[in-house]
PDB file of C-alpha atoms in Angstrom:
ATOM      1  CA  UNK A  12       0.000   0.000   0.000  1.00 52.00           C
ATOM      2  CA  UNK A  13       0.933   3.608  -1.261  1.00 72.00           C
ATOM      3  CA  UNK A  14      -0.969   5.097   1.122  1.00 76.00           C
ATOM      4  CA  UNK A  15       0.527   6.595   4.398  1.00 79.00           C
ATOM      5  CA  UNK A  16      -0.820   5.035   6.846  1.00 84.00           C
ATOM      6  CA  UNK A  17      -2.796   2.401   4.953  1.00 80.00           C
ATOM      7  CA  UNK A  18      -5.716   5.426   4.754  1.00 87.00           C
ATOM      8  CA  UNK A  19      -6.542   6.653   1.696  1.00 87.00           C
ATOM      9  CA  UNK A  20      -6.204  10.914   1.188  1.00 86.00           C
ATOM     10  CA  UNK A  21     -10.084  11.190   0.854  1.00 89.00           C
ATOM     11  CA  UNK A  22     -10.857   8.625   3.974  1.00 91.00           C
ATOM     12  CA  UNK A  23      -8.408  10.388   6.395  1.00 93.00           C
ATOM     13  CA  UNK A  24     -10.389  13.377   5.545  1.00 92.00           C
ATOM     14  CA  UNK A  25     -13.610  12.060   6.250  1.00 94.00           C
ATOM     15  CA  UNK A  26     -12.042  10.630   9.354  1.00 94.00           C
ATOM     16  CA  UNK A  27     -10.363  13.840  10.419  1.00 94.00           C
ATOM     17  CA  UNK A  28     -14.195  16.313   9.713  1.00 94.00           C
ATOM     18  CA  UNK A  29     -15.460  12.806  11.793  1.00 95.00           C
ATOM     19  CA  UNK A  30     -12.832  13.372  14.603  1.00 94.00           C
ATOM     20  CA  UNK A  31     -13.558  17.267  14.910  1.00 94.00           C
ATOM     21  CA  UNK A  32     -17.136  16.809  15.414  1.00 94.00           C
ATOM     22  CA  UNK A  33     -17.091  14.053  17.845  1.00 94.00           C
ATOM     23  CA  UNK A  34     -14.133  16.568  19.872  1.00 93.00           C
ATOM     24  CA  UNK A  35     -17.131  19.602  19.715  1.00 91.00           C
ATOM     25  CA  UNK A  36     -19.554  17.060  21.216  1.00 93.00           C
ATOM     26  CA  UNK A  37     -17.059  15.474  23.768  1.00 91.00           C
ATOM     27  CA  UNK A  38     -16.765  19.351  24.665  1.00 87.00           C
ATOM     28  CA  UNK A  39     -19.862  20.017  25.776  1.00 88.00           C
ATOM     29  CA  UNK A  40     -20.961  16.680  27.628  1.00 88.00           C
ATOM     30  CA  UNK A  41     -17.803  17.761  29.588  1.00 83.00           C
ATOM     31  CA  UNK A  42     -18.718  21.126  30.088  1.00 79.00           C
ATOM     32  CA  UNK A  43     -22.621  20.208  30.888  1.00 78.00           C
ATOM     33  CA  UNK A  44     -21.360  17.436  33.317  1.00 78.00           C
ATOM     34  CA  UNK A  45     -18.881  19.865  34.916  1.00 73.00           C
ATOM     35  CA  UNK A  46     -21.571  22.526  35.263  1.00 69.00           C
ATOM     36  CA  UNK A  47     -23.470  20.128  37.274  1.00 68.00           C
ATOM     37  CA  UNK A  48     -20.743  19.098  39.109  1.00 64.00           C
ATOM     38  CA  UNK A  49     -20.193  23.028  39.966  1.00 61.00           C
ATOM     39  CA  UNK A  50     -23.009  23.715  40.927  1.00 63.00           C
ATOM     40  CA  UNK A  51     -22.450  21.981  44.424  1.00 62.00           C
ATOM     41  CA  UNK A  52     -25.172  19.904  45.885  1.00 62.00           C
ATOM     42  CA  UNK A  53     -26.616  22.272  47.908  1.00 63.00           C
ATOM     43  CA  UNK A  54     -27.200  19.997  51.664  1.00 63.00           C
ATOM     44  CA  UNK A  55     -29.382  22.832  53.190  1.00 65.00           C
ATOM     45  CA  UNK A  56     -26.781  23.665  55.753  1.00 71.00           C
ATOM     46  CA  UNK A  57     -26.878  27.338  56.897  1.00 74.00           C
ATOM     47  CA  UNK A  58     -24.655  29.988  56.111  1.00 76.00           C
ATOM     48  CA  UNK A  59     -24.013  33.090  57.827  1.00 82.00           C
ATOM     49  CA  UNK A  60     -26.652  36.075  56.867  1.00 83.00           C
ATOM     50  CA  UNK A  61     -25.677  37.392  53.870  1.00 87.00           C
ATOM     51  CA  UNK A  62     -24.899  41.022  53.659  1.00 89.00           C
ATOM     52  CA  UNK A  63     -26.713  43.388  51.050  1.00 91.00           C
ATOM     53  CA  UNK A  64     -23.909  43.531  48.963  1.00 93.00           C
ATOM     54  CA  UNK A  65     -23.271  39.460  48.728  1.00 93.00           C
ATOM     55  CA  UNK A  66     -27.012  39.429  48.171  1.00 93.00           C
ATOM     56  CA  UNK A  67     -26.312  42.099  45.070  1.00 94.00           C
ATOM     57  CA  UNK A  68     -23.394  39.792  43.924  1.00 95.00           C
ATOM     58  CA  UNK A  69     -25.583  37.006  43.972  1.00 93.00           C
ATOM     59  CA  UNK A  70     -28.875  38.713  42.206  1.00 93.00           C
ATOM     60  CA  UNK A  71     -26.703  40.070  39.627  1.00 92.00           C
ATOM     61  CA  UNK A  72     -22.379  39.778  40.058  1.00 92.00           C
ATOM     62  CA  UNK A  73     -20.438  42.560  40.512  1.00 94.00           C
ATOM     63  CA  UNK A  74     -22.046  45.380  38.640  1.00 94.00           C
ATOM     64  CA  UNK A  75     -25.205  45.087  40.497  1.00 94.00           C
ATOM     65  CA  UNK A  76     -22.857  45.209  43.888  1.00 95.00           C
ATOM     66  CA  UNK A  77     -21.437  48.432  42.789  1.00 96.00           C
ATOM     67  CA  UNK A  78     -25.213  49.214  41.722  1.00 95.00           C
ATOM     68  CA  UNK A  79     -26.557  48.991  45.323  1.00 94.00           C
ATOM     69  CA  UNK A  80     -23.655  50.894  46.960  1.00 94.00           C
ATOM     70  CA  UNK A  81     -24.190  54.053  44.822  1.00 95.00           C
ATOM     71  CA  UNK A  82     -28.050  53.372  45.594  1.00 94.00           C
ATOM     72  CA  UNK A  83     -26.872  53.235  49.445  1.00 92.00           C
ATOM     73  CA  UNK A  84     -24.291  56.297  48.814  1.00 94.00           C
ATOM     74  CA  UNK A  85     -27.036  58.154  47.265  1.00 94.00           C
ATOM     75  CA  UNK A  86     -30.054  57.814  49.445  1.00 91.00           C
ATOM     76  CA  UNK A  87     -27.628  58.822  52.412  1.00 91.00           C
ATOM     77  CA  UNK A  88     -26.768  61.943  50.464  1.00 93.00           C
ATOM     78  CA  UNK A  89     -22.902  60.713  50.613  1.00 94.00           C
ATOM     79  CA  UNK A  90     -23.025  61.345  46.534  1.00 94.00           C
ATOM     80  CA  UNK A  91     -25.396  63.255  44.694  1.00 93.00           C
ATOM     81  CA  UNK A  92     -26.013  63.247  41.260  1.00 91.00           C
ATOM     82  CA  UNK A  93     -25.794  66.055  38.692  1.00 91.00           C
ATOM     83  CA  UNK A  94     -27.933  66.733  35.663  1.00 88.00           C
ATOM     84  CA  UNK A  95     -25.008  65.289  33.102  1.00 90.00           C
ATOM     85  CA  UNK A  96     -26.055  62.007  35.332  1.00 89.00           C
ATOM     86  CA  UNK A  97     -22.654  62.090  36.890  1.00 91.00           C
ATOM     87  CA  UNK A  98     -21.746  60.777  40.441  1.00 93.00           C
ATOM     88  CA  UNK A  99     -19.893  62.998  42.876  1.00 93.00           C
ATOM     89  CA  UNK A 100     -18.767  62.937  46.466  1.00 94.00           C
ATOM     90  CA  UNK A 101     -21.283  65.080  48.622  1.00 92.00           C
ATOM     91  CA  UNK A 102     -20.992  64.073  52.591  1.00 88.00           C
ATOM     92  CA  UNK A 103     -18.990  62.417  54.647  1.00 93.00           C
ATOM     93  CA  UNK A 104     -16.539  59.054  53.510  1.00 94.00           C
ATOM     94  CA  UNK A 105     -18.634  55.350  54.320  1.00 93.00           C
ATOM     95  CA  UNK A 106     -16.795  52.948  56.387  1.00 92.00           C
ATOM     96  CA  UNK A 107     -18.171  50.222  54.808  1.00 93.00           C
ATOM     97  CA  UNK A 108     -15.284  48.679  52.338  1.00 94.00           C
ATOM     98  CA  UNK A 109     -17.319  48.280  49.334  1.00 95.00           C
ATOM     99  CA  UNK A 110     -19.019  51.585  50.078  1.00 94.00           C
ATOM    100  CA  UNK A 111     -15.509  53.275  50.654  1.00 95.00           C
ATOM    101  CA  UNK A 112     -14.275  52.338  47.130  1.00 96.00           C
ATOM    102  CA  UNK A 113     -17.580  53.779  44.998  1.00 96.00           C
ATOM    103  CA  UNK A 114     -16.999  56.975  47.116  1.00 96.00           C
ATOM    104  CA  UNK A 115     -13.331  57.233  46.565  1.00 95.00           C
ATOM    105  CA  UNK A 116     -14.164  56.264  42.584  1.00 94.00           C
ATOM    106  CA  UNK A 117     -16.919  58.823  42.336  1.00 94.00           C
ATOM    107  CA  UNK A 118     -15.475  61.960  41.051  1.00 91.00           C
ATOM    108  CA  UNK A 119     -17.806  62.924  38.356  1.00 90.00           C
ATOM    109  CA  UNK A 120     -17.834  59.604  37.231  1.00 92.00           C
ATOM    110  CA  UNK A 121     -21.364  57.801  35.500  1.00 93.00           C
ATOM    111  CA  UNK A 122     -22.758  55.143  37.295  1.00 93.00           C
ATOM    112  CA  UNK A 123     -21.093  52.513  34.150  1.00 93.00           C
ATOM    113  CA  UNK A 124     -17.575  54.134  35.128  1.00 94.00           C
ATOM    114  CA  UNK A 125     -17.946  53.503  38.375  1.00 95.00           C
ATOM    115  CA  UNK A 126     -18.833  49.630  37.621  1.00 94.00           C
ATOM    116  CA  UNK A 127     -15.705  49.399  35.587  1.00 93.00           C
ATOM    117  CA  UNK A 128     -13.279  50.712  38.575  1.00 94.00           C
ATOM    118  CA  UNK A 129     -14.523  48.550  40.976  1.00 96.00           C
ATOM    119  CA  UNK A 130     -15.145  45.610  39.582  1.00 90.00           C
ATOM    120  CA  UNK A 131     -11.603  44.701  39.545  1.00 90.00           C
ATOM    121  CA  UNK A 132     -10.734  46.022  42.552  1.00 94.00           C
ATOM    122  CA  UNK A 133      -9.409  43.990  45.831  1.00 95.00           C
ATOM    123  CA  UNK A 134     -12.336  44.449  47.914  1.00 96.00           C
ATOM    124  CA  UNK A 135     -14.679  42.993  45.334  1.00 95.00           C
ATOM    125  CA  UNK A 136     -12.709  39.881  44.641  1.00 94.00           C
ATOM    126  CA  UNK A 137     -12.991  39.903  49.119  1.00 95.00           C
ATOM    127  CA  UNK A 138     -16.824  40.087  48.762  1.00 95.00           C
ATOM    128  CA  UNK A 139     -16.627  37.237  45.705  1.00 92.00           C
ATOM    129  CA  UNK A 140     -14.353  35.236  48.055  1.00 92.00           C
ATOM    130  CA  UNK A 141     -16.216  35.262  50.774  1.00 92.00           C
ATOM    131  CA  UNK A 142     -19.395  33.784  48.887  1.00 92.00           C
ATOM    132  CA  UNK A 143     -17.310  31.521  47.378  1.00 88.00           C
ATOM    133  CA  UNK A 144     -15.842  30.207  50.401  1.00 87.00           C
ATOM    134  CA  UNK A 145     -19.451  29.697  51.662  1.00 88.00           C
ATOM    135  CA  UNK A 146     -20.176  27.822  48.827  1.00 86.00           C
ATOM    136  CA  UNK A 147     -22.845  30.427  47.577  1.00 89.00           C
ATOM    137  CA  UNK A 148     -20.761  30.298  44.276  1.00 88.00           C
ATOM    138  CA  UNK A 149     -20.193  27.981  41.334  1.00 83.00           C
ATOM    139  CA  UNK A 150     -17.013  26.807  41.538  1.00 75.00           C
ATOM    140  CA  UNK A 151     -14.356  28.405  39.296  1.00 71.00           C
ATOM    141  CA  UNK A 152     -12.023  25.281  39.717  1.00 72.00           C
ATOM    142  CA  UNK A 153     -14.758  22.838  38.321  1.00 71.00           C
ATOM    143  CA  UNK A 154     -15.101  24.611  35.155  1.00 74.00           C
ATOM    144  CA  UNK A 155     -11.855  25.565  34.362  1.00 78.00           C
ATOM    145  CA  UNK A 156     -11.427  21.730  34.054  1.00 80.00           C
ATOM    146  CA  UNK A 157     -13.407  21.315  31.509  1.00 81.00           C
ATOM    147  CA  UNK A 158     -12.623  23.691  29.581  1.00 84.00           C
ATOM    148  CA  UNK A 159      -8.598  22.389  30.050  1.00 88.00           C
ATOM    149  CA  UNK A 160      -9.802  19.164  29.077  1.00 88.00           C
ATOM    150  CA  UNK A 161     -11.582  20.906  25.586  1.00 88.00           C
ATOM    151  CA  UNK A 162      -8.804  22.068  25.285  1.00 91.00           C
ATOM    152  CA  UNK A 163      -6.335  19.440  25.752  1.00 93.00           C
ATOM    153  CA  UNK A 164      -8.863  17.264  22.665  1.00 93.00           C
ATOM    154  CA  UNK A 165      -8.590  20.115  20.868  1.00 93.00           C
ATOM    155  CA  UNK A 166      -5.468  20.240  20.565  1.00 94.00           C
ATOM    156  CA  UNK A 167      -4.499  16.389  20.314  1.00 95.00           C
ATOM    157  CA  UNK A 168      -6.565  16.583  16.970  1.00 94.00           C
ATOM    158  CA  UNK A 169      -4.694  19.546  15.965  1.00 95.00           C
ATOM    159  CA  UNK A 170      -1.248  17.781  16.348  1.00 96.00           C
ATOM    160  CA  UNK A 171      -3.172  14.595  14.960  1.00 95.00           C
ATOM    161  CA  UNK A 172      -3.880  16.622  11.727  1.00 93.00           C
ATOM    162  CA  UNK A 173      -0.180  18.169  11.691  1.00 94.00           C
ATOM    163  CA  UNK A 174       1.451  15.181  11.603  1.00 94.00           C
ATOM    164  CA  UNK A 175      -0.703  13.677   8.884  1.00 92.00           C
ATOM    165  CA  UNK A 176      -0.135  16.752   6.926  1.00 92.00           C
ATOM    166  CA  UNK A 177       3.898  17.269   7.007  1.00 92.00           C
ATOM    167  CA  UNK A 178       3.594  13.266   5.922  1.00 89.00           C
ATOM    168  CA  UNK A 179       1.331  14.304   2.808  1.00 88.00           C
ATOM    169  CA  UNK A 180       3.674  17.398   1.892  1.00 89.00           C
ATOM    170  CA  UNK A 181       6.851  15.112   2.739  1.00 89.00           C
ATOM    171  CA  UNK A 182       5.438  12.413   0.227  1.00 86.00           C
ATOM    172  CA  UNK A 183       4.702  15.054  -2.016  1.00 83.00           C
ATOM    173  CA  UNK A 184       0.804  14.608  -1.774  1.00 86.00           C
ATOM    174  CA  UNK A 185      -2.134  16.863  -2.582  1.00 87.00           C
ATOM    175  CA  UNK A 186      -3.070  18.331   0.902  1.00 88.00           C
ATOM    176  CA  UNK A 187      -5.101  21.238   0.017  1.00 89.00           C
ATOM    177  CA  UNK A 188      -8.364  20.304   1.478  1.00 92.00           C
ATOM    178  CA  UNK A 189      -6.116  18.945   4.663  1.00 91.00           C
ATOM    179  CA  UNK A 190      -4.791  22.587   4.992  1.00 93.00           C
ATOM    180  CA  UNK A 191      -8.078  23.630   5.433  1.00 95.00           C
ATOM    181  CA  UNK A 192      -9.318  21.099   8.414  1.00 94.00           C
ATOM    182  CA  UNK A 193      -6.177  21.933  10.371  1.00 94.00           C
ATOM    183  CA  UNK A 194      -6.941  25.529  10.070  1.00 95.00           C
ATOM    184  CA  UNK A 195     -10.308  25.335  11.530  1.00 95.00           C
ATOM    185  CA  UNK A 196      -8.657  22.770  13.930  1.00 95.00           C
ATOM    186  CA  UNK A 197      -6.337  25.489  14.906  1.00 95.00           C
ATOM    187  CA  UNK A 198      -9.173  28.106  14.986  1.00 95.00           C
ATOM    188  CA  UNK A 199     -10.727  25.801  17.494  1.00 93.00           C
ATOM    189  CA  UNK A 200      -7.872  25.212  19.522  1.00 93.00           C
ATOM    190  CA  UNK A 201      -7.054  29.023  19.955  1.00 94.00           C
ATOM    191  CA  UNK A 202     -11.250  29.792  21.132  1.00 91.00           C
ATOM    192  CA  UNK A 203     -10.773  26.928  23.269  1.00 89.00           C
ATOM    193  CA  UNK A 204      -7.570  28.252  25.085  1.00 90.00           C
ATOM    194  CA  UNK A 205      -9.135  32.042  24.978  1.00 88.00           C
ATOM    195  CA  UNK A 206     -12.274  30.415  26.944  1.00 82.00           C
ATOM    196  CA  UNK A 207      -9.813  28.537  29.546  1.00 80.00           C
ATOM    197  CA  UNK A 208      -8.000  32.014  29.736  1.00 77.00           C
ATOM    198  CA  UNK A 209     -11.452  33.576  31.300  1.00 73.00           C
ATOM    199  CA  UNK A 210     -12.956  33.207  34.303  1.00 60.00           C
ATOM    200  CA  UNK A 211     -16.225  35.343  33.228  1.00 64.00           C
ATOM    201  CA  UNK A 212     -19.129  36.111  35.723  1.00 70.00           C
ATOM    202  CA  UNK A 213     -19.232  33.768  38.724  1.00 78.00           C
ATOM    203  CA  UNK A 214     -22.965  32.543  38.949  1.00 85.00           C
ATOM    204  CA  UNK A 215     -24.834  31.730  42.034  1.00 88.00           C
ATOM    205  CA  UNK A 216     -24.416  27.632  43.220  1.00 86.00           C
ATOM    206  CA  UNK A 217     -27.624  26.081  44.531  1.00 84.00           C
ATOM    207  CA  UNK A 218     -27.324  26.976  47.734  1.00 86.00           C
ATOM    208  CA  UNK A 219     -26.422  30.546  46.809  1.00 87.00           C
ATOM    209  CA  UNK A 220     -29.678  30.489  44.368  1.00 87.00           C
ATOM    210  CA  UNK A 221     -31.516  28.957  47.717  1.00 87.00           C
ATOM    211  CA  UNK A 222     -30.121  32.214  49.811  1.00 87.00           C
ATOM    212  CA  UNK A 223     -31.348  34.827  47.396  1.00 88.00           C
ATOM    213  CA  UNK A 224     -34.809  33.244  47.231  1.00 87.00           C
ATOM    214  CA  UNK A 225     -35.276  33.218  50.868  1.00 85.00           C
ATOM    215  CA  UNK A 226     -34.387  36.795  50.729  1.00 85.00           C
ATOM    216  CA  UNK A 227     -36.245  38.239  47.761  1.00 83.00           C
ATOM    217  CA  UNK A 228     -39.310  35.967  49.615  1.00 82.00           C
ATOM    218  CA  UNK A 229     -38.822  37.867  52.873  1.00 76.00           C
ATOM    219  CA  UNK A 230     -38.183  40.947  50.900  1.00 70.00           C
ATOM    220  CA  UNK A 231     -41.545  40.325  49.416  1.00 66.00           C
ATOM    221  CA  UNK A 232     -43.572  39.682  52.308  1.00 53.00           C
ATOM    222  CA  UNK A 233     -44.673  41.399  55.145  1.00 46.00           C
ATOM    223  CA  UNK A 234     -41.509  42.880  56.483  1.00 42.00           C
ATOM    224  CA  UNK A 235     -41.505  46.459  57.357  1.00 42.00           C
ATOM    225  CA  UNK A 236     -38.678  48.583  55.857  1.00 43.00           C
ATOM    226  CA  UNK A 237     -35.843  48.936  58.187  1.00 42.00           C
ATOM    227  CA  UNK A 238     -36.845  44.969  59.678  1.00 39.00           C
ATOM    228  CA  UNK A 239     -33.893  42.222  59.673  1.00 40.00           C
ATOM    229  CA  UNK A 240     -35.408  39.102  58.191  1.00 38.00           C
ATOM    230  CA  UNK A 241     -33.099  36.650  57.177  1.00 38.00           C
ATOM    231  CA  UNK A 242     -30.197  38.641  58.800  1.00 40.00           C
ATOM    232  CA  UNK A 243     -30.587  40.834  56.159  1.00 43.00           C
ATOM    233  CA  UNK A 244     -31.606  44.634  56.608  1.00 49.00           C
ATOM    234  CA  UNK A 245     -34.601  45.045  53.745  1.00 52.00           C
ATOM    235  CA  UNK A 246     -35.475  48.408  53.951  1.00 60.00           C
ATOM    236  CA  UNK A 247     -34.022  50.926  51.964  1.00 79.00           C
ATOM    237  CA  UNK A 248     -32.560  51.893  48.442  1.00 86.00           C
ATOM    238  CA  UNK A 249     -29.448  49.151  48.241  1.00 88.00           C
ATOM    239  CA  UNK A 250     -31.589  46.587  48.903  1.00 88.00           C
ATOM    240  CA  UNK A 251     -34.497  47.037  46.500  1.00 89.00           C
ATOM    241  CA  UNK A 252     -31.132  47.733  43.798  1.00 92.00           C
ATOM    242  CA  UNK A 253     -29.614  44.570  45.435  1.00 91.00           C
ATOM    243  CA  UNK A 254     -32.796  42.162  44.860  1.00 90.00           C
ATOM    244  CA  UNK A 255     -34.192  44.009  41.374  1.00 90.00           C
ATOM    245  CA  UNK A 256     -31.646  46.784  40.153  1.00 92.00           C
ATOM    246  CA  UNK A 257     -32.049  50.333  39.366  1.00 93.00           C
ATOM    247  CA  UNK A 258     -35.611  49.794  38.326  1.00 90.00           C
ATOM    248  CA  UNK A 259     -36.526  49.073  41.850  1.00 89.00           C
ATOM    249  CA  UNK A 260     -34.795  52.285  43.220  1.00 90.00           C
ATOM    250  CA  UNK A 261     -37.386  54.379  44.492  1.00 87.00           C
ATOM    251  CA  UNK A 262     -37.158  57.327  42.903  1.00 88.00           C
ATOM    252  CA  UNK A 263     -38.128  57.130  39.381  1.00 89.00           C
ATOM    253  CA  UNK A 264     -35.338  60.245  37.719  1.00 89.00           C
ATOM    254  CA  UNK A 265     -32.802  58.875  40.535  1.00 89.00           C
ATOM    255  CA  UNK A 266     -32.932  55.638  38.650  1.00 89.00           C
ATOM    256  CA  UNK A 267     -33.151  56.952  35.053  1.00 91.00           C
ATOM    257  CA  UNK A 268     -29.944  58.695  35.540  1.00 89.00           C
ATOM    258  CA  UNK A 269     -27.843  56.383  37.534  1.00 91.00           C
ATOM    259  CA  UNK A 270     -28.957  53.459  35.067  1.00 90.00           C
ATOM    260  CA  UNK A 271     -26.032  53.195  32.650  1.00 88.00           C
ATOM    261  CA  UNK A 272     -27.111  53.149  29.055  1.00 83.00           C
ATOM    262  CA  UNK A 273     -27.788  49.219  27.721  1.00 71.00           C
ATOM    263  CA  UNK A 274     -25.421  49.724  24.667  1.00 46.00           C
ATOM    264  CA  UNK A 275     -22.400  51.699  26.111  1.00 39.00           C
ATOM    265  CA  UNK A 276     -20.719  50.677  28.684  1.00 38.00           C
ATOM    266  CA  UNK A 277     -19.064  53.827  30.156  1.00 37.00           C
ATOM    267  CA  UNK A 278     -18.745  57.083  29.203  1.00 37.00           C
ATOM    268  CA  UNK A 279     -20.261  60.463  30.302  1.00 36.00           C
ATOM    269  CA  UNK A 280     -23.419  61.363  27.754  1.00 35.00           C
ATOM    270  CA  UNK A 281     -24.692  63.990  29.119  1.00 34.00           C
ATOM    271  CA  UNK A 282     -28.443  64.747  29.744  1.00 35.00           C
ATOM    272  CA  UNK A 283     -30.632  66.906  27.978  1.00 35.00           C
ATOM    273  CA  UNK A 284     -32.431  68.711  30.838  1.00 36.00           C
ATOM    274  CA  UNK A 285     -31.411  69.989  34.489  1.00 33.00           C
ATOM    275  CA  UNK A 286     -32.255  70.283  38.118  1.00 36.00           C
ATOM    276  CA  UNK A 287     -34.514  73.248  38.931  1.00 33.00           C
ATOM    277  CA  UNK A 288     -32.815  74.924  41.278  1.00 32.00           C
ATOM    278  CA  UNK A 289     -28.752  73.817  40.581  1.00 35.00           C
ATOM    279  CA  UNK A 290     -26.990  71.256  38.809  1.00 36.00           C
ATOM    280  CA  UNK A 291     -27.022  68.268  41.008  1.00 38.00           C
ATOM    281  CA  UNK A 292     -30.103  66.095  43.033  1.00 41.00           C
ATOM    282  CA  UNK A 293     -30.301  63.520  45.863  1.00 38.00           C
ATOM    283  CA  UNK A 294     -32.547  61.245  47.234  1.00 38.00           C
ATOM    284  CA  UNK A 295     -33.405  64.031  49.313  1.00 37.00           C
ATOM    285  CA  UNK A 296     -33.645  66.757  46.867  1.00 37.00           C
ATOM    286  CA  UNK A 297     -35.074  65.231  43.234  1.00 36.00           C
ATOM    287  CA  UNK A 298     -35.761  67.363  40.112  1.00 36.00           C
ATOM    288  CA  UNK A 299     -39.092  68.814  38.854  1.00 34.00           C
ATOM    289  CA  UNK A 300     -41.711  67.260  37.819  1.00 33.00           C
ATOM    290  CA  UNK A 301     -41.182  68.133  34.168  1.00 34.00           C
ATOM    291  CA  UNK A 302     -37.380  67.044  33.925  1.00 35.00           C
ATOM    292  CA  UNK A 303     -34.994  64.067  34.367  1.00 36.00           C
ATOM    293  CA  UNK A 304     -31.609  63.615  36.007  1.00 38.00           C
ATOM    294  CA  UNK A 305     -31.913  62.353  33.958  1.00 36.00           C
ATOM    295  CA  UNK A 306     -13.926  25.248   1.547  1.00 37.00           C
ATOM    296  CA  UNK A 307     -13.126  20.061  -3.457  1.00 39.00           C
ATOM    297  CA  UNK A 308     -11.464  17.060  -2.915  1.00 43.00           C
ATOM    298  CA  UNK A 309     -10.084  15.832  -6.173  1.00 41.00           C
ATOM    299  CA  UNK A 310      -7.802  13.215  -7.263  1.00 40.00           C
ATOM    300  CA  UNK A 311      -8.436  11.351  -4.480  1.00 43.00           C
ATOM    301  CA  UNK A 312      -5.206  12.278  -2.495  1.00 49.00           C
ATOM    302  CA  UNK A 313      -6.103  15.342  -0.948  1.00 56.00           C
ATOM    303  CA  UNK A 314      -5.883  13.969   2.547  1.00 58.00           C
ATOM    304  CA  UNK A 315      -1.969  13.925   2.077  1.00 62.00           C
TER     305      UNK A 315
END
């Protein structure tokens, strides 16, 4: 036999479009098993109260943390917010850690540029290591293994396809359509190691989901504002932001200007009308009524 191998150009290519496809599939059994698997049985044990922020974490990751301390900031008249829907330091610094980095952040700075400070700063990655060491997480560990072990198939049939293709080009073999396959292998292999490269947003595990029920049920029920239920204090701005975001804020042009815009992500645009009496507004002082703060296989040796 002439063929390397003893498989035919046109067969190892069938074989090798065969091999990728079963490698996508193997991919994401793994990945739904290891999902599972991360998500933690939840046993029912309990955890210590959760604080408003960890229950923002949980509702909606770090942005909606930052989101409730501004709320918090805000209603306490620690920022105040300007017609150009910019946040700015107006009373006395929090002592609260998450609190303490919004304030220091909030130099006329939107609501989205506030987000994008903090997020990465150390005392959020405290607050997401704290629920994580309480289990209230998915765990990062469990699915950064499967994604190394997409990435490891990925790249075995990458290598497998290299080798078969430096034995075509040594032997002096069509390999055109071969050329092609590896290429999308290699594709494949570099979106698999970008994936395993990124942590992305840290959902809630089962027990964290079973937290955040219990408190958007107590939130929900008859629980007067200001009442611990749960452990957690209820009343007040941060916590409607915390369980429901800025649409739950209670004052209607408060929340149209500190909700960053749903297609940019930072950035100052400036509104189009202004306080009545100045250029900023609080909880405490809000604007009036009629403004807003607001690929042909031929010759039969093309598989080298």
């Amino acid at each position: 036999m002439n063929d390397p191998w003893g498989i035919s150009g046109p067969d190892f290519v069938v074989l090798y479009i065969a091999l990728l496809g079963v490698v996508l599939l193997v991919r994401l059994i793994v990945s739904g098993v290891m999902a599972g698997r991360a998500m933690r049985a939840d046993d029912g044990r309990p955890v210590p109260p959760p604080t408003v922020y960890q229950l923002a974490f949980l509702a909606g990751g770090p942005d909606r943390a930052v989101d409730a301390a501004v709320a918090a900031l805000v209603d306490r008249g620690q920022l105040r917010v300007n017609s150009y829907k910019q946040v700015s330091q107006a009373g006395a610094r929090p002592s609260e850690p998450l609190e303490q980095a919004v304030y220091d952040v909030a130099q006329l700075k939107t609501t989205a540029t506030i987000r994008a400070y903090v997020r990465r700063s150390a005392v959020m990655k405290a607050l997401e290591t704290g629920l994580d060491q309480q289990g209230l997480l998915v765990s990062a560990a469990a699915k950064r293994q499967s994604r190394t072990i997409g990435l490891v198939l990925q790249l075995a049939v990458l290598a497998f396809g290299l080798v078969r293709l430096v034995n075509g080009i040594s032997l002096g073999r069509p390999v055109g359509v071969l050329v092609f396959l590896v290429l999308i292998a290699a594709v494949l292999a570099i979106v698999a190691a970008v994936r395993r490269s990124k942590t992305g947003a840290r959902q809630p595990s089962a027990a964290g989901h079973r937290v955040l029920g219990q408190a958007r049920s107590a939130a929900s029920g008859p629980v007067p504002a200001g009442m611990l239920a749960g452990g957690v204090l209820l009343g007040g701005a941060a916590a409607a932001v915390a369980l429901g975001g800025w649409s739950m804020y209670p004052d209607e042009e408060l929340s149209a200007a500190l909700t960053p815009p749903a297609s940019f992500g930072g950035g100052g645009s400036s509104g189009g009308s202004s306080c009545s009496s100045g250029s900023s507004c609080s909880s405490s002082s809000s604007c009036s009524s009629g403004s807003s703060c607001g690929s042909s296989c031929g010759g039969g040796g093309c598989g080298g």
